[in-house]
PDB file of C-alpha atoms in Angstrom:
ATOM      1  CA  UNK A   1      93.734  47.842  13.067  1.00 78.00           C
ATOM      2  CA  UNK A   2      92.448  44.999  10.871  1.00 83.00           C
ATOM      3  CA  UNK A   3      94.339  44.328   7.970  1.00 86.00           C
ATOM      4  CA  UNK A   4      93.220  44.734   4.022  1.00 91.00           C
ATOM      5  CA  UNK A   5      94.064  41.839   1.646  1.00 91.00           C
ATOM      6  CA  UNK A   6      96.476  44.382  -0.152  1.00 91.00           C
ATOM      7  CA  UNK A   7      98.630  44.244   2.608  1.00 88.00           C
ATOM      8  CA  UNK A   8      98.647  40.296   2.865  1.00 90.00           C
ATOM      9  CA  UNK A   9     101.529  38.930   1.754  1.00 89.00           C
ATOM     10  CA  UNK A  10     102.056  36.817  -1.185  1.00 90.00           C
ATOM     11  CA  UNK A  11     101.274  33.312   0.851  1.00 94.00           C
ATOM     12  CA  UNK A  12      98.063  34.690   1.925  1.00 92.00           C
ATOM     13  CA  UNK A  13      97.069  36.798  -1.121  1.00 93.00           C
ATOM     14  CA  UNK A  14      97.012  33.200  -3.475  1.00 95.00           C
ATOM     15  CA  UNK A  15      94.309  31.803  -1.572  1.00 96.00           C
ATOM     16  CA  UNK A  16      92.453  34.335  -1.727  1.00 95.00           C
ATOM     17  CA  UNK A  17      93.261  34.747  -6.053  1.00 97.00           C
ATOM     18  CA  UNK A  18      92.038  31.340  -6.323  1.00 96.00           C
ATOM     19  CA  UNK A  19      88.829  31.482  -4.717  1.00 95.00           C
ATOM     20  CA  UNK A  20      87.933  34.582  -6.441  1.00 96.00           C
ATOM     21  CA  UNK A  21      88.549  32.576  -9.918  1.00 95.00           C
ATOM     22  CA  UNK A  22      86.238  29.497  -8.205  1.00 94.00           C
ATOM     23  CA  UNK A  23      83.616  32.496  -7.594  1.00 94.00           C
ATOM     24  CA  UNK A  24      83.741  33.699 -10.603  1.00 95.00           C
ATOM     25  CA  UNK A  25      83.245  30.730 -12.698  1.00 93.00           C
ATOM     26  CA  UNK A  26      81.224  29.232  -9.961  1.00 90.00           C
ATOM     27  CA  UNK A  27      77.881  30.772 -11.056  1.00 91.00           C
ATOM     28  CA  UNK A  28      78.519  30.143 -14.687  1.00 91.00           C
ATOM     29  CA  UNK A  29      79.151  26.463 -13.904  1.00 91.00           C
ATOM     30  CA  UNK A  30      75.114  26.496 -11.625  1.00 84.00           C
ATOM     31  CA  UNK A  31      73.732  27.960 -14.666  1.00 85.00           C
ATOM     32  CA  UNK A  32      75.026  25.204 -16.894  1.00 87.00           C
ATOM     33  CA  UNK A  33      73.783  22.509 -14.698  1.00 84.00           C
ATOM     34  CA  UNK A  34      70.415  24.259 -13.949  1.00 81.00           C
ATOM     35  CA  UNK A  35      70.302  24.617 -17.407  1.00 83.00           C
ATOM     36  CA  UNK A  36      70.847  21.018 -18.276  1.00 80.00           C
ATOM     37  CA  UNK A  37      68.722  19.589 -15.911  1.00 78.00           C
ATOM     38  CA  UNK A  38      65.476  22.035 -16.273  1.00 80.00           C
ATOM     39  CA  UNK A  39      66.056  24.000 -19.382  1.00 78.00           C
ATOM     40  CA  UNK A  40      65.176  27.442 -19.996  1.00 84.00           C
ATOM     41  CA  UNK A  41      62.393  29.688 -19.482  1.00 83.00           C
ATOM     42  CA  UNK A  42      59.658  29.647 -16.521  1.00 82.00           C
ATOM     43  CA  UNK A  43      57.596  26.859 -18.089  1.00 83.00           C
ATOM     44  CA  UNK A  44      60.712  23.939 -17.886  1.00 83.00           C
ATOM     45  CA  UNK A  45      61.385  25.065 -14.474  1.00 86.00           C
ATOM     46  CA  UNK A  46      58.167  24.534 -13.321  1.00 83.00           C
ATOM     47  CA  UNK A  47      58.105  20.912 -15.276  1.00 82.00           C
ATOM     48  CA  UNK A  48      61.005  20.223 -13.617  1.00 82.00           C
ATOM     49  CA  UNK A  49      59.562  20.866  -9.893  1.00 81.00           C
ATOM     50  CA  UNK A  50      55.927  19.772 -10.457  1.00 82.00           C
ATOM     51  CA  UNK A  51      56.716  16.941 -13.305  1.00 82.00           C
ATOM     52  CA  UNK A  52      55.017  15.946 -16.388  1.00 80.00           C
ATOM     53  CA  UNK A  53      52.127  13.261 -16.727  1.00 83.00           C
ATOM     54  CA  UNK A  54      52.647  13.367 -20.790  1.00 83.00           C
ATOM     55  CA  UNK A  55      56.358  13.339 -20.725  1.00 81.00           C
ATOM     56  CA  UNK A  56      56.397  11.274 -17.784  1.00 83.00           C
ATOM     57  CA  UNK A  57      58.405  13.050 -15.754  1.00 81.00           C
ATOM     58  CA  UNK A  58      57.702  12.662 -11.657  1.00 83.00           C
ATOM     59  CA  UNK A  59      57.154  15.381  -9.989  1.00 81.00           C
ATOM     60  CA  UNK A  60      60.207  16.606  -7.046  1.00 82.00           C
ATOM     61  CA  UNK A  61      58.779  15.112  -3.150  1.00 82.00           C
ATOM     62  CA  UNK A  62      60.008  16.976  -0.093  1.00 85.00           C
ATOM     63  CA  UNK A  63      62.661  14.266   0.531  1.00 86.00           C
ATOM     64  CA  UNK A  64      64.435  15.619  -3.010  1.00 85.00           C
ATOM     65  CA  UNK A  65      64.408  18.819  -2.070  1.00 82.00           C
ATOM     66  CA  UNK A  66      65.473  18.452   1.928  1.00 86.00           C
ATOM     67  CA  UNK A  67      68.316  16.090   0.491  1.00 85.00           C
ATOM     68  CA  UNK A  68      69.593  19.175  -1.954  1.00 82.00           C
ATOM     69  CA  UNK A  69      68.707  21.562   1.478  1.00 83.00           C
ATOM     70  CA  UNK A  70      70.749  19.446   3.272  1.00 84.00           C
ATOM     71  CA  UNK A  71      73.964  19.896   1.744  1.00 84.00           C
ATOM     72  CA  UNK A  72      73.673  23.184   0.153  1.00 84.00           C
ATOM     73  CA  UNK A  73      72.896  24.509   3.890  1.00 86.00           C
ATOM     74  CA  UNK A  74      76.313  23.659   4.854  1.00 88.00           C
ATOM     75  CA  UNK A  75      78.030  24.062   2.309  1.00 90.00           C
ATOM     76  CA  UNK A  76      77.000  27.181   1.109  1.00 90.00           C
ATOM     77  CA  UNK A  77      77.208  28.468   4.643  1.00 91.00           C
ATOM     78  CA  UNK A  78      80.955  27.779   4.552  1.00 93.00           C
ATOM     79  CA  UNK A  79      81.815  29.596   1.388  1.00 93.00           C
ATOM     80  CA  UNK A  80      79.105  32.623   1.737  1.00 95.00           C
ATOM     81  CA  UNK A  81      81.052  32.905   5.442  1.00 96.00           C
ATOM     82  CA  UNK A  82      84.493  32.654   3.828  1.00 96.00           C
ATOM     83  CA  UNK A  83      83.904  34.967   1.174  1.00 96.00           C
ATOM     84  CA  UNK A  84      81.709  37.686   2.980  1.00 97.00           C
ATOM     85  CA  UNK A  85      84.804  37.595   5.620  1.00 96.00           C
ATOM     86  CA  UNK A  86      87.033  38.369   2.874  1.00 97.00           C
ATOM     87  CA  UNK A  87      84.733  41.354   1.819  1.00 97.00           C
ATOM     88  CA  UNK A  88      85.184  42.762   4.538  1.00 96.00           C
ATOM     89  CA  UNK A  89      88.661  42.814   4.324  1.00 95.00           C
ATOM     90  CA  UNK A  90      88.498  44.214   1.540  1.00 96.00           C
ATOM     91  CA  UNK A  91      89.310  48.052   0.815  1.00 93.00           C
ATOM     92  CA  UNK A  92      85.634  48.869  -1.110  1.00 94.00           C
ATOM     93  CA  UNK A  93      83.920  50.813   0.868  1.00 94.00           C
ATOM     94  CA  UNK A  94      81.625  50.611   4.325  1.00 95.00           C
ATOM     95  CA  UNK A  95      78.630  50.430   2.341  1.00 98.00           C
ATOM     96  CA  UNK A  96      79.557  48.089  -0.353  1.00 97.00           C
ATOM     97  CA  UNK A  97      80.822  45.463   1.894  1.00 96.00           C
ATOM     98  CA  UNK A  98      77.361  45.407   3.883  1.00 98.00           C
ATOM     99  CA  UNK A  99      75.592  45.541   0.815  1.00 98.00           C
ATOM    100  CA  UNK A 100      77.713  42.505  -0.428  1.00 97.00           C
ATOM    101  CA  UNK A 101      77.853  40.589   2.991  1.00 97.00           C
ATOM    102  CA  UNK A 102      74.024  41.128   3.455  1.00 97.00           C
ATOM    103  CA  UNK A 103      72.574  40.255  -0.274  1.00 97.00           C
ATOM    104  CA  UNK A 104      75.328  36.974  -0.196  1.00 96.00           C
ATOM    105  CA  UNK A 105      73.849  35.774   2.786  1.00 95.00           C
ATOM    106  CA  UNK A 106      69.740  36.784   1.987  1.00 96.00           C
ATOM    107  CA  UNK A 107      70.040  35.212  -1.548  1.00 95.00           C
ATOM    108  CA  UNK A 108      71.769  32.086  -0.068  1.00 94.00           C
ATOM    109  CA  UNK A 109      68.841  31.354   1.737  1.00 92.00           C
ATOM    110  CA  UNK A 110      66.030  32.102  -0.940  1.00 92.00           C
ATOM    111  CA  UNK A 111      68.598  30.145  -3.425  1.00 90.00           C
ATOM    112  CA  UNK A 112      68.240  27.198  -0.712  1.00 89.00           C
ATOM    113  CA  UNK A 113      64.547  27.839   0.447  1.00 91.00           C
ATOM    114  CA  UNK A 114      62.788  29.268  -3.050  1.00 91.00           C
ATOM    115  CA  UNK A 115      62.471  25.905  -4.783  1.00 89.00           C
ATOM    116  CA  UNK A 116      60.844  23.996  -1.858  1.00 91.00           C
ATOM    117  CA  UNK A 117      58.567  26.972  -1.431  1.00 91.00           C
ATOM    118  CA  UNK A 118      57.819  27.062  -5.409  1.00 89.00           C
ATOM    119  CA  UNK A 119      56.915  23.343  -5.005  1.00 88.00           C
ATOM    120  CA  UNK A 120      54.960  23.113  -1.917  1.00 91.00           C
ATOM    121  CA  UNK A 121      53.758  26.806  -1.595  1.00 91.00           C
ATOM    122  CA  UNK A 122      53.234  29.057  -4.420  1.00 91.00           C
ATOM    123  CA  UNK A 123      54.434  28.395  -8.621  1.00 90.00           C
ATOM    124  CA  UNK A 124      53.963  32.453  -8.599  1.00 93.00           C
ATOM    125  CA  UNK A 125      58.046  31.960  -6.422  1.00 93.00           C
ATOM    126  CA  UNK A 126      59.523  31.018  -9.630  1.00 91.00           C
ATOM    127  CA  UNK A 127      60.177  34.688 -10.447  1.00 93.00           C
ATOM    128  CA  UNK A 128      61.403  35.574  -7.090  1.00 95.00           C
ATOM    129  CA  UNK A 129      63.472  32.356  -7.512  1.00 91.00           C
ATOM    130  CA  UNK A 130      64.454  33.269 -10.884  1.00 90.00           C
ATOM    131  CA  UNK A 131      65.649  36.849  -9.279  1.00 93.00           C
ATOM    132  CA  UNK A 132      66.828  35.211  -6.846  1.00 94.00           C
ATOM    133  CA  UNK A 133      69.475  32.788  -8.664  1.00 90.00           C
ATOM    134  CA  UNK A 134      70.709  36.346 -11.145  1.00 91.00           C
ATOM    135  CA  UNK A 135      70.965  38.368  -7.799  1.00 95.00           C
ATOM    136  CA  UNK A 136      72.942  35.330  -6.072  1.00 94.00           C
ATOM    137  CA  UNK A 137      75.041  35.365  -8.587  1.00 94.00           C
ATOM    138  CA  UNK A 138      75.983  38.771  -9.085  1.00 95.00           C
ATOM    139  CA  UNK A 139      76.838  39.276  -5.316  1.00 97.00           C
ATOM    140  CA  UNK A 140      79.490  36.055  -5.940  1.00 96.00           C
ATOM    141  CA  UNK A 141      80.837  37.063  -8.980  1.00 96.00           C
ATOM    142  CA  UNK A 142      81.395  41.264  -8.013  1.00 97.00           C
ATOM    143  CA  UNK A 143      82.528  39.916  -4.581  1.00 97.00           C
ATOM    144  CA  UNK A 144      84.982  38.287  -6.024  1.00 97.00           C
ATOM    145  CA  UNK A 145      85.899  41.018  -8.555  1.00 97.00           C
ATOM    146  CA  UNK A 146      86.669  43.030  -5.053  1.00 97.00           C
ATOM    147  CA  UNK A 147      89.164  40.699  -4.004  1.00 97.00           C
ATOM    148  CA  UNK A 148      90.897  39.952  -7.422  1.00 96.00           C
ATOM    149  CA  UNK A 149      91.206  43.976  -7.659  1.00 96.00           C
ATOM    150  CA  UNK A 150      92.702  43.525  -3.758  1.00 95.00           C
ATOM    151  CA  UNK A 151      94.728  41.005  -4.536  1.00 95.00           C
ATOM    152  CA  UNK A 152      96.426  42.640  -7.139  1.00 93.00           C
ATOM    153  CA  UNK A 153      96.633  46.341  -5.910  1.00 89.00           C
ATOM    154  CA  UNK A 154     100.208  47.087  -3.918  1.00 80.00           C
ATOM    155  CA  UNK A 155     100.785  47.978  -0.216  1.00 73.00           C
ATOM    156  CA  UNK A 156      99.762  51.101   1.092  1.00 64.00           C
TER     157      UNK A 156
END
């Protein structure tokens, strides 16, 4: 039988508290740099990726965006992997945990792809991208909200 993090013991359980308090904030702390970097609303974010003549601002070139690729790839991979393995030790139910494990893992990848693809393909992305980053985000944070709720609930 595999075991649910309320049944870990204490040693195992604190790992697991702190990385739900990393996801948590985690998001929070991407919106504040996305934020500071681009602004808000559709029209910064597409300054941002396609640049400014009047404001001189230079536009992003594939080598920007496969050096951001390039590490978020990895590590993303690594903590989406953690955490979705943690899910699924959790005690929410079947469906949930797919749910979760499946929209971490699909909005990784548009959160990695969707700005190269807003760039190079289509400006029309920015809303998927936009949906993309709130969706993202939500799977993080009410994954870990499952495990703080685990990690705090008492043997069977």
């Amino acid at each position: 039988m595999i075991p649910k993090i309320k049944d870990f013991p204490a040693e195992l359980k604190l790992p697991v508290f702190f990385l739900s308090l990393y996801c948590i904030f985690g998001p929070f702390v991407n919106l504040a740099y996305h934020i500071s970097k681009k602004g808000i609303g559709i029209e910064n974010a597409l300054r941002y990726y396609f640049g400014s003549e009047e404001e001189m601002i230079p536009p992003q070139s594939l080598v920007s965006f496969l050096e951001v690729m390039h590490f978020h790839t990895w590590a993303q991979l690594s903590v989406i992997f953690i955490l979705s393995s943690l899910v699924a030790l959790s005690s929410a139910g079947r469906k949930i945990k797919i749910f979760l494990i499946l929209s971490l893992f699909i909005s990784s990848i548009g959160h990695i792809f969707l700005p190269s693809l807003v760039r190079f393909v289509s400006q029309k992305l920015i809303y998927l991208l936009f949906l993309d980053t709130v969706f993202f985000s939500a799977s993080i944070i009410f994954s870990a909200i499952i495990l703080l709720k685990d990690v705090f609930s008492k043997k069977e």
